Short mmCIF file of C-alpha atoms and ligand atoms in Angstrom, two decimals:
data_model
loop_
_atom_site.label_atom_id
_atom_site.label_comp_id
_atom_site.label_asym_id
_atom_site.label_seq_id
_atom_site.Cartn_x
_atom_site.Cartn_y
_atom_site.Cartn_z
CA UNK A 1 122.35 244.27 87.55
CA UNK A 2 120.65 246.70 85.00
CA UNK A 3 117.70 248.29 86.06
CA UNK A 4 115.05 251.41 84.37
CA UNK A 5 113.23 253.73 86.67
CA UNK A 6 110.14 254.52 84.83
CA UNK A 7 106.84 256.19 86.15
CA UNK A 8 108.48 259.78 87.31
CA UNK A 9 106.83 263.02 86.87
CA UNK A 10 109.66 265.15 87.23
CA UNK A 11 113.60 264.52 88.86
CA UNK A 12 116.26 266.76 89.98
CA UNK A 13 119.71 266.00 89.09
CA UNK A 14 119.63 268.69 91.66
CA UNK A 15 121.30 270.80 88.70
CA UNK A 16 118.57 270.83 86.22
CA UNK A 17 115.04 269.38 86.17
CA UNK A 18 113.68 267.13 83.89
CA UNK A 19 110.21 266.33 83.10
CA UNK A 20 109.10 262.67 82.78
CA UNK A 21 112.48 261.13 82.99
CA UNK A 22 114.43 257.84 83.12
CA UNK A 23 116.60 256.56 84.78
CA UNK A 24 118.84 253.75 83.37
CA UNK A 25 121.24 252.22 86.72
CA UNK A 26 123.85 249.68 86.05
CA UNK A 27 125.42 248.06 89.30
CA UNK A 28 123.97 250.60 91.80
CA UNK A 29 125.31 253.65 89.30
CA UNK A 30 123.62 256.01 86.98
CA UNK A 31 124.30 255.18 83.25
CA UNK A 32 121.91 257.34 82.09
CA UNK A 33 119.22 259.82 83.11
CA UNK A 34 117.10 262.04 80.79
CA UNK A 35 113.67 262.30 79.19
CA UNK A 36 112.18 259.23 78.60
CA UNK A 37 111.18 259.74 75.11
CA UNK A 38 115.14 259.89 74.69
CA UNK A 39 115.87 256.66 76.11
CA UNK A 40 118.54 255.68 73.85
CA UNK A 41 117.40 252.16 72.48
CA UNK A 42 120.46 250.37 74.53
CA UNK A 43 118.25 250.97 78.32
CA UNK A 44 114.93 249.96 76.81
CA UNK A 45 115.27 246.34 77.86
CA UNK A 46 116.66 246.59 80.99
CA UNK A 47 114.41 245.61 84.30
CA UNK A 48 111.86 248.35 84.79
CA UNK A 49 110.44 250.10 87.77
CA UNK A 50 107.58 251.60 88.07
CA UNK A 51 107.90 254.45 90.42
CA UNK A 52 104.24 255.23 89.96
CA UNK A 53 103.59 258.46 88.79
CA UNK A 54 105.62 260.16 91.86
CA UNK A 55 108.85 262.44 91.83
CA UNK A 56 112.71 261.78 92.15
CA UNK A 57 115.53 264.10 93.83
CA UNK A 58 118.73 262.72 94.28
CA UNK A 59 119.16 261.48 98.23
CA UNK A 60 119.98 264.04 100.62
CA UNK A 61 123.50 264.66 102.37
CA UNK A 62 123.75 265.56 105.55
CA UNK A 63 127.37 266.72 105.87
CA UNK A 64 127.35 267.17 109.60
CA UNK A 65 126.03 265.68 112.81
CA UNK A 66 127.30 264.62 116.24
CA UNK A 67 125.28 261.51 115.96
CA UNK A 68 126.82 259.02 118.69
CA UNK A 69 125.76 260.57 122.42
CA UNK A 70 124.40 259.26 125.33
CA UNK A 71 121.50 261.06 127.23
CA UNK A 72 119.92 264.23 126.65
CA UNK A 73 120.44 267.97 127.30
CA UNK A 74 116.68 268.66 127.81
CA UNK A 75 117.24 269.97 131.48
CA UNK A 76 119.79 272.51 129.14
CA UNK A 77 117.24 273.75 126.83
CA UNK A 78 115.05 274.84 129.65
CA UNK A 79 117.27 276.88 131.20
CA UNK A 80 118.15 278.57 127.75
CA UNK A 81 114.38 279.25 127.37
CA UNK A 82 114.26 281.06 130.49
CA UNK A 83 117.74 283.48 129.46
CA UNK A 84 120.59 281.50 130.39
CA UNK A 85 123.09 281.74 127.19
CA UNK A 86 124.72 278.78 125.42
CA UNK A 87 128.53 280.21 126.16
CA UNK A 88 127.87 280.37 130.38
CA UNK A 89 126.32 277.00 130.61
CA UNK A 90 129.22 275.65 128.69
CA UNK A 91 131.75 277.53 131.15
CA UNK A 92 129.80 276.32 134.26
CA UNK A 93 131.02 272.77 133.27
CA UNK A 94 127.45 271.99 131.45
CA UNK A 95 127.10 272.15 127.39
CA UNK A 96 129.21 269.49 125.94
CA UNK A 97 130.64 268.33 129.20
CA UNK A 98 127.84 266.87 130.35
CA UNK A 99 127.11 265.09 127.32
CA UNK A 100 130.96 263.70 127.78
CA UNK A 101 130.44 262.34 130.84
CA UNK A 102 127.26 260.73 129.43
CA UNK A 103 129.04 259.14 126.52
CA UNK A 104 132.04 258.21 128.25
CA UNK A 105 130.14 256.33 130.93
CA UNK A 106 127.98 254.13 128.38
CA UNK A 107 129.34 251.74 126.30
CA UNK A 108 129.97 250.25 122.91
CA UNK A 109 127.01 248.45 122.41
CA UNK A 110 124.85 250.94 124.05
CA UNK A 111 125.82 253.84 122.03
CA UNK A 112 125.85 251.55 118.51
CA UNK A 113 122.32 251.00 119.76
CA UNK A 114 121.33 254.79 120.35
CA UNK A 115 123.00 256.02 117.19
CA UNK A 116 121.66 253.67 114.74
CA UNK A 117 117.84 254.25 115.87
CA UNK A 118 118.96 258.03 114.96
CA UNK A 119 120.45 256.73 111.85
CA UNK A 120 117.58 255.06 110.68
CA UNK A 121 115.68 257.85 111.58
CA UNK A 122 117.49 260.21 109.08
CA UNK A 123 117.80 257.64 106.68
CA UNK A 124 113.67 257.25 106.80
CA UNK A 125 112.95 260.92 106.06
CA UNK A 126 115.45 261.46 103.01
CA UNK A 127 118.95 260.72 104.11
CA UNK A 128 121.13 258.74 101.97
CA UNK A 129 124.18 259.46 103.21
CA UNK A 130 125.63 261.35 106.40
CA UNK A 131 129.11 262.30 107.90
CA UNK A 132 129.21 261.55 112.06
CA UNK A 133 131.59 263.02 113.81
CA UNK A 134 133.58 261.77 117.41
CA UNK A 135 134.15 264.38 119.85
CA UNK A 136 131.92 263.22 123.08
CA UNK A 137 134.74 260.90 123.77
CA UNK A 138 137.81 263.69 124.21
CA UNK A 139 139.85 261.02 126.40
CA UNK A 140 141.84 258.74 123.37
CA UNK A 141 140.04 255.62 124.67
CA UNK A 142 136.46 256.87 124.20
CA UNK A 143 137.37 259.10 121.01
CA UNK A 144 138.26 255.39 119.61
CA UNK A 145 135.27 254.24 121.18
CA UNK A 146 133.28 256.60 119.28
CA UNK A 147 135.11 255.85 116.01
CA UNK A 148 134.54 251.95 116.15
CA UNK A 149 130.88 252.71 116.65
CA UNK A 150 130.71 254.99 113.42
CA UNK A 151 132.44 251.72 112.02
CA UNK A 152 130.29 249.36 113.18
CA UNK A 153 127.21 251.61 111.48
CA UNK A 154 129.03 251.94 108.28
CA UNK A 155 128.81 247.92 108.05
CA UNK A 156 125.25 247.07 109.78
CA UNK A 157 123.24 250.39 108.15
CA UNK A 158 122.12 250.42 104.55
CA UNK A 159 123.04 254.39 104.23
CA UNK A 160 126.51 255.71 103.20
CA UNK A 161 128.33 256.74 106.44
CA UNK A 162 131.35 259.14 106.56
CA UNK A 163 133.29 259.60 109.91
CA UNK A 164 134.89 262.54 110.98
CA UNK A 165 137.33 262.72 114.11
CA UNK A 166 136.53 266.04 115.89
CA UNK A 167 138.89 268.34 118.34
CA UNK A 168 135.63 269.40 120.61
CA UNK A 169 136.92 270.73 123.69
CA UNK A 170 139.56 270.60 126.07
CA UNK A 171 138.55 268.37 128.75
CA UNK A 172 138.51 269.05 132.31
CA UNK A 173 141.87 268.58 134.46
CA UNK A 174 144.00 268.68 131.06
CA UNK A 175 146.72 270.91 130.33
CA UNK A 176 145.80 272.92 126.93
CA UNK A 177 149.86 271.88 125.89
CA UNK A 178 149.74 268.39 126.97
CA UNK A 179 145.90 267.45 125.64
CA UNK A 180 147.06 269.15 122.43
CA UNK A 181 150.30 266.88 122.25
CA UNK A 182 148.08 263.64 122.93
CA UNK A 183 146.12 264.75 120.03
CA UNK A 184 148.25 265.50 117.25
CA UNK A 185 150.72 263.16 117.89
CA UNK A 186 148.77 260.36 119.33
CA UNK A 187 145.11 259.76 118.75
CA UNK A 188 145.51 261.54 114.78
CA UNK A 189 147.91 259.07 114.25
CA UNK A 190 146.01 256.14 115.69
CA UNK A 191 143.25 256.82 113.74
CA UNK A 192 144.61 257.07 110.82
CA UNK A 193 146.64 253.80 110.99
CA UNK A 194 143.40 252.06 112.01
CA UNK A 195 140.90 254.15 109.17
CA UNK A 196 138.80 255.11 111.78
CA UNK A 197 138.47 258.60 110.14
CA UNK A 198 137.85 260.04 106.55
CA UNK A 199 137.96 263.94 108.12
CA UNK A 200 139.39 265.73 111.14
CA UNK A 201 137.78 268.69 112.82
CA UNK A 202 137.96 271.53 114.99
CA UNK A 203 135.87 273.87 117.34
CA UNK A 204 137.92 277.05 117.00
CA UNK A 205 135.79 278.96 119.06
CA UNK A 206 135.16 280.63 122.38
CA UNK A 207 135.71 278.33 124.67
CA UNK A 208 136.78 275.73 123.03
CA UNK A 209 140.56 275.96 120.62
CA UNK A 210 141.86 279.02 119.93
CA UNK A 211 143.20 279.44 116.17
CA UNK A 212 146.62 278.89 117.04
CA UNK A 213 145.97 275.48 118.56
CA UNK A 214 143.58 274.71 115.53
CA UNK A 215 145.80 275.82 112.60
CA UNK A 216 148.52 272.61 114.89
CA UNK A 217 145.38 270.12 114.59
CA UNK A 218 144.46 270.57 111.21
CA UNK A 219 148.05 270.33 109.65
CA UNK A 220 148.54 267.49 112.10
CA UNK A 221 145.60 265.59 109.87
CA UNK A 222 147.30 266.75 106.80
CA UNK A 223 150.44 265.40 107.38
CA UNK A 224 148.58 262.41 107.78
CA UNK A 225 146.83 262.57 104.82
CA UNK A 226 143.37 263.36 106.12
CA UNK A 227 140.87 265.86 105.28
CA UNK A 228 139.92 268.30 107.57
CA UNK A 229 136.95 270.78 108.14
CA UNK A 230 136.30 273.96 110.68
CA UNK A 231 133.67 274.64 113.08
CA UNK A 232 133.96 278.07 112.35
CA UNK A 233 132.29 281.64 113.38
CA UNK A 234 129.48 280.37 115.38
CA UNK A 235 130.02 282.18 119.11
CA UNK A 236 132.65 284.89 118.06
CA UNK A 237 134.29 285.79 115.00
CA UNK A 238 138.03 283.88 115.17
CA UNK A 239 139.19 283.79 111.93
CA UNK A 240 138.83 279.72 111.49
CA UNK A 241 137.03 280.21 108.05
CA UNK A 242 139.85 282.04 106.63
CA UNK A 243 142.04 279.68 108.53
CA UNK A 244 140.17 276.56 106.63
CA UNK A 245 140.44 278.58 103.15
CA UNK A 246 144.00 278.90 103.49
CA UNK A 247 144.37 275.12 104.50
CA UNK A 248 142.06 273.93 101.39
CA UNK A 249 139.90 272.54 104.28
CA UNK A 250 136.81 270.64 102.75
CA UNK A 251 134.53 273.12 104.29
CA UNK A 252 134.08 275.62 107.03
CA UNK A 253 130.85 275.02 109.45
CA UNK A 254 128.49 277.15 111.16
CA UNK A 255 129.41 280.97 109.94
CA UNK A 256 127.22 282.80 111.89
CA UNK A 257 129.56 285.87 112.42
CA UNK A 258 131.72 285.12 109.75
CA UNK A 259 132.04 288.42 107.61
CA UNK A 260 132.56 289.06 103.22
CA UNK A 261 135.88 288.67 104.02
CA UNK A 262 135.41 284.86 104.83
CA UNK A 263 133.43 285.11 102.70
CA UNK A 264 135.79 286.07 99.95
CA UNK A 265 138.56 283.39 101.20
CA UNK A 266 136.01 280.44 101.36
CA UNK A 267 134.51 281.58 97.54
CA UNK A 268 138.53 281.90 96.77
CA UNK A 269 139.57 278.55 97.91
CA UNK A 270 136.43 276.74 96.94
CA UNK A 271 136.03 275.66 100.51
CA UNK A 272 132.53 274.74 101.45
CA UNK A 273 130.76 276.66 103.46
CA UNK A 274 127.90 274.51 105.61
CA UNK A 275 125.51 276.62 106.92
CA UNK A 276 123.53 275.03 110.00
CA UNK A 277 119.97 276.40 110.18
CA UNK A 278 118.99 274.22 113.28
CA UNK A 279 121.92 275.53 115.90
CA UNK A 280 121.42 279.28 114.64
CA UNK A 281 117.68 279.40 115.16
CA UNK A 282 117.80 277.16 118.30
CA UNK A 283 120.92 279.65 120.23
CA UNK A 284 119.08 282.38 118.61
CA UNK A 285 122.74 283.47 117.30
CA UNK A 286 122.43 285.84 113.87
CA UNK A 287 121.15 283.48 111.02
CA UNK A 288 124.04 283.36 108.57
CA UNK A 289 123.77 285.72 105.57
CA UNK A 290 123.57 282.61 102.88
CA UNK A 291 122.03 284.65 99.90
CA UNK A 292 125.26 286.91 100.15
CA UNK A 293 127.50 284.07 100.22
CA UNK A 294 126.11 282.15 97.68
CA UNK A 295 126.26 285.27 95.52
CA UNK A 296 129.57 286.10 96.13
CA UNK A 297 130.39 282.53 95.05
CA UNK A 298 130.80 280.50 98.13
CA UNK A 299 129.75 277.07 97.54
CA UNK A 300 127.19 276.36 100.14
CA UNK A 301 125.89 273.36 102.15
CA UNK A 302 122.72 272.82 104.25
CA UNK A 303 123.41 270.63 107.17
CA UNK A 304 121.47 269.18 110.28
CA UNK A 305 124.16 269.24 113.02
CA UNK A 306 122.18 267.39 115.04
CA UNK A 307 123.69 267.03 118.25
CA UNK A 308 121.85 267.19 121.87
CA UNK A 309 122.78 270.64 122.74
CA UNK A 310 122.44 273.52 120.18
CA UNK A 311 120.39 271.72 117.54
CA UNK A 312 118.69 268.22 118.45
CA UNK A 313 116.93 268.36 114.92
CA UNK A 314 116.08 265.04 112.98
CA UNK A 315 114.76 266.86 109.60
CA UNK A 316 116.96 268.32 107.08
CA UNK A 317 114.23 269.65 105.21
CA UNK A 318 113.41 271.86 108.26
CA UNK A 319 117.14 272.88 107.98
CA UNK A 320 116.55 273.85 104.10
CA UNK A 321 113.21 275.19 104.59
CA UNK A 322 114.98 277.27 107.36
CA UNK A 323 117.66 278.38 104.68
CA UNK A 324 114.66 279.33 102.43
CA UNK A 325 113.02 281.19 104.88
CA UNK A 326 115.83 283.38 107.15
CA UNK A 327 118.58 282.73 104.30
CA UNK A 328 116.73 283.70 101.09
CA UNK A 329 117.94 280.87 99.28
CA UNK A 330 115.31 279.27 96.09
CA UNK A 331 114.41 276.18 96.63
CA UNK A 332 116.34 274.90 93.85
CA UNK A 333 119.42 276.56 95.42
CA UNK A 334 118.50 274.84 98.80
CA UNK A 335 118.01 271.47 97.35
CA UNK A 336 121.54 271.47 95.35
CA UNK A 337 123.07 272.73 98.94
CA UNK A 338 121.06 269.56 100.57
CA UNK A 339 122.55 267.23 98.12
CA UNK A 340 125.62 267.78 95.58
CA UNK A 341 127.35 270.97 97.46
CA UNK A 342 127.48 268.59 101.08
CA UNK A 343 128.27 265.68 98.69
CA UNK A 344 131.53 268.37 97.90
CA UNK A 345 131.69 268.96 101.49
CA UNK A 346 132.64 265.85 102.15
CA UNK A 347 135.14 265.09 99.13
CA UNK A 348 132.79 262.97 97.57
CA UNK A 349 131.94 264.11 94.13
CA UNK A 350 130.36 260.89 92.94
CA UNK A 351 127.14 261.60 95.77
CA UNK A 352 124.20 263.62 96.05
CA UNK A 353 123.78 264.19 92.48
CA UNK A 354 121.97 262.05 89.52
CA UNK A 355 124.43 261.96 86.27
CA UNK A 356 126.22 259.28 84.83
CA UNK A 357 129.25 257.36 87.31
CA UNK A 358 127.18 258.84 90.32
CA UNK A 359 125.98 256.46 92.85
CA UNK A 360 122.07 255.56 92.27
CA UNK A 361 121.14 257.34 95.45
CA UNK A 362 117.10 259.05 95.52
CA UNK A 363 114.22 259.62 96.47
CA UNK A 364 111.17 259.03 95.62
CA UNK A 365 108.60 261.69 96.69
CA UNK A 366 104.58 261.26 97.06
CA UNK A 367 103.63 264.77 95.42
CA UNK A 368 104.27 265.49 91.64
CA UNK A 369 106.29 268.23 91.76
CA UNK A 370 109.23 266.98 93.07
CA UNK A 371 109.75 270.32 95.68
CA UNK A 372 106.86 270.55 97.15
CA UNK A 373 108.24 269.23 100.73
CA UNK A 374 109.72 272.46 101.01
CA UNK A 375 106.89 274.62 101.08
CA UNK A 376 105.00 272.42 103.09
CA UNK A 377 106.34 272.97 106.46
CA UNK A 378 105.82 270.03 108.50
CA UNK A 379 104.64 267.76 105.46
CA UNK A 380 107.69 265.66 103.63
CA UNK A 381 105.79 262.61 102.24
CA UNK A 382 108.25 260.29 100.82
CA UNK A 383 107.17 256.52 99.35
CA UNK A 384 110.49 255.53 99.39
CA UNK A 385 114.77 255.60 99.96
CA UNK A 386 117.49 254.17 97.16
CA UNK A 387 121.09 253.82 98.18
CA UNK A 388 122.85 252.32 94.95
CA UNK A 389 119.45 251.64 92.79
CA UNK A 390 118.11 249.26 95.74
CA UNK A 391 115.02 250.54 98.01
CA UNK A 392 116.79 250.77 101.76
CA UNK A 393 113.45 252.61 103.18
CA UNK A 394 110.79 251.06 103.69
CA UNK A 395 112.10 247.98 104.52
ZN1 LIG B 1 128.90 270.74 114.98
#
C-alpha cells in the first residue's frame, strides 16, 4: 500500500526539522520524507492524507517500564511523603515485595487485563512503541507468567512491544547461590528457547544483586544470545554502568550517582545511557547530570519507568519536560532522546526516527510547531497515533 502524508506544518525526523513536508510510506515504511515542493514526481500519485495543517514527530519510545503488576503501592508513597526512605521500606519486606506477592497471586488473564489498559494508555498520549520488562514474578513460574503476558500484548495491541526479562530481587527464603543458579541456568535458558525475551536485565544495586552476581547474569544472557541492559547507579554508586560498558550492554538505566567516569565508559562503548526523570524526582534521589553526559558524548535516552513504586508515571513528555527542566537538555535534544536514542536502546535502529527503511511510526500533534507539548506542562494535544503508516489512536 502506497500512501502521501500531506497537510504538515513542520516534522521532526527527530534529527532535523523540516518545514511543510511529505511524507511518501510504502507498506507501513518511509520511502521518502522531505519538503513537499521536492516531492520527487514518483510519490505524487500515491493515496494522500491530509493531516490538516497540524505537526508530525516521529512516535515516541519508551525504552523502559515495569508494565505488568498487580495492585498498587499507594499506602508506600504515603509513608515516603511523611520521611520514610525508599531503601528501608524495601528492607522491611515492602517496595517490590509487596508488589510480588500482588502479581504472583493474580493471574494470567487478570494481569493481560491490567497491563493492556496501561498500554493503551501510553499508546494514547504518544507511545508507539515500548519495552516491558518481567521481574514481579522472581519465582520461574510467574517470571514465565509475566513473559506470556508481554506476549499476549505484543499480538492483541496495535503498538510495537519489546520484552525484557529482568533479575529484580532476590526473593524471600532463597539462597543468593541457589536463586542465582535457577536463574542463569534455568529460567535464561527457558526463555530463550521459548522467545519470551528480546533483553535481560539486572538491579545491581543496594539491596538487590551485587556486581559480582550481575556481571554471572548478564554473560549468562550472552551466551544465550540475548541482549542485556543495567539498572545502574540509582541507590549507591556500584559500578554496573561501567560493568554494562564493558559488556556492550544496550544501555545502562537510572544513573543517578553514576560519576564522568561512567560516564566516559558508557560514551566509550556507545552504551545507552536512559535517564529516568520520573523515579529521580519521585525518591527525591540527585537528578542525573544529563547535559554533562550528553556533552561528553553519552548517547542518552528519556524513559518513563513506570512501575508502582518509585515512578507510577503515565506521560513521557513529563519525563522529557523533566529532562528539560532539572537536566538542561533542548528540547530538540530531549525529543531525539524520546525517540531515536531509546529506539538504540533497545537495538532497534529502524524505530523512533522518520528516514527512509524506518517504520512509519508518528504523531500527529494539534499545535503548529511541532514542540510545543514540551513547554506546555500539562498540555500534550495530539489528533492522532501511526504505527506502520496506519492511525492506531483514536480508534
Ligand atoms: Zn526500572
Amino acid at each position: 500500500m502506497n500512501q502521501l502524508f500531506l497537510g504538515i506544518t513542520e516534522l521532526y525526523t527527530p534529527f532535523k526539522k523540516i518545514e511543510k513536508p511529505a511524507i511518501a510510506v510504502r507498506n507501513g515504511r518511509v520511502a521518502w520524507v522531505g519538503a513537499a515542493e521536492n516531492l520527487p514526481a514518483e510519490y505524487s500519485s500515491w493515496d494522500k492524507v491530509d493531516l490538516g495543517n497540524h505537526s508530525v514527530v516521529p512516535g515516541l519510545v519508551d525504552a523502559h517500564t515495569h508494565l505488568i503488576y498487580a495492585g498498587n503501592r499507594y499506602d508506600e508513597y504515603l509513608r515516603r511523603a511523611r520521611g520514610e526512605s525508599y531503601e528501608a521500606i524495601l528492607e522491611s519486606g515492602g517496595g517490590i515485595y509487596s508488589t510480588v506477592r500482588a502479581t504472583q497471586a493474580a493471574s494470567e488473564d487478570e494481569l493481560f487485563d491490567i497491563a493492556k489498559v496501561r498500554a493503551l494508555k501510553f499508546m494514547a498520549a504518544g507511545v508507539s512503541a515500548i519495552e516491558i520488562k518481567s521481574g514481579y514474578g522472581l519465582e520461574s513460574l510467574h517470571e514465565l507468567k509475566m513473559l506470556r503476558v508481554i506476549r499476549r500484548m505484543q499480538q492483541e495491541l496495535p503498538l510495537r512491544i519489546h520484552p525484557t526479562l529482568l533479575a529484580h530481587v532476590i526473593p524471600t527464603g532463597w539462597n543468593h547461590k541457589k536463586y542465582l543458579e535457577m536463574f542463569t541456568d534455568e529460567l535464561i535458558p527457558e526463555v530463550k528457547h521459548r522467545g519470551l525475551a528480546e533483553a535481560v536485565d539486572v538491579f545491581c544495586d543496594q539491596g538487590a544483586f551485587t556486581l559480582a552476581e550481575a556481571r554471572k547474569i548478564l554473560q549468562a544472557a550472552l551466551a544465550q544470545g540475548l541482549k542485556i541492559k543495567v539498572h545502574a547507579e540509582q541507590i549507591a554508586r556500584t559500578g554496573a554502568a561501567k560493568l554494562a560498558a564493558e559488556l556492550g550492554a544496550l544501555s545502562a538505566d537510572h544513573l543517578e550517582q553514576s560519576t564522568p567516569e561512567d560516564w566516559q565508559a558508557l560514551a566509550a562503548s556507545g552504551t545507552v545511557g536512559t535517564i529516568l526523570p520520573g523515579a529521580a524526582v519521585i525518591l527525591r534521589k540527585p537528578f542525573p547530570n544529563t547535559r554533562a553526559m550528553w556533552d561528553m558524548g553519552v548517547k542518552i535516552a528519556i524513559a518513563s519507568d513506570h512501575n508502582p513504586g518509585s515512578s507510577p508515571l503515565y506521560d513521557l513528555w513529563l519525563a522529557m519536560r523533566l529532562a528539560i527542566s532539572l537536566g538542561r537538555l533542548s528540547v530538540e535534544e530531549a525529543l531525539i532522546a524520546a525517540t531515536a536514542n531509546a529506539a538504540d536502546a533497545l537495538g532497534q535502529s529502524d524505530i523512533g526516527r522518520l528516514e527512509p527503511g524506518a517504520h512509519a511510526d508518528f504523531l500527529v500533534v494539534d499545535t503548529p510547531q511541532a514542540l510545543l507539548p514540551l513547554y506546555q506542562w500539562g498540555n500534550t494535544p495530539l489528533c492522532s497515533v501511526y504505527v506502520g503508516g496506519q492511525a492506531v489512536w483514536p480508534q
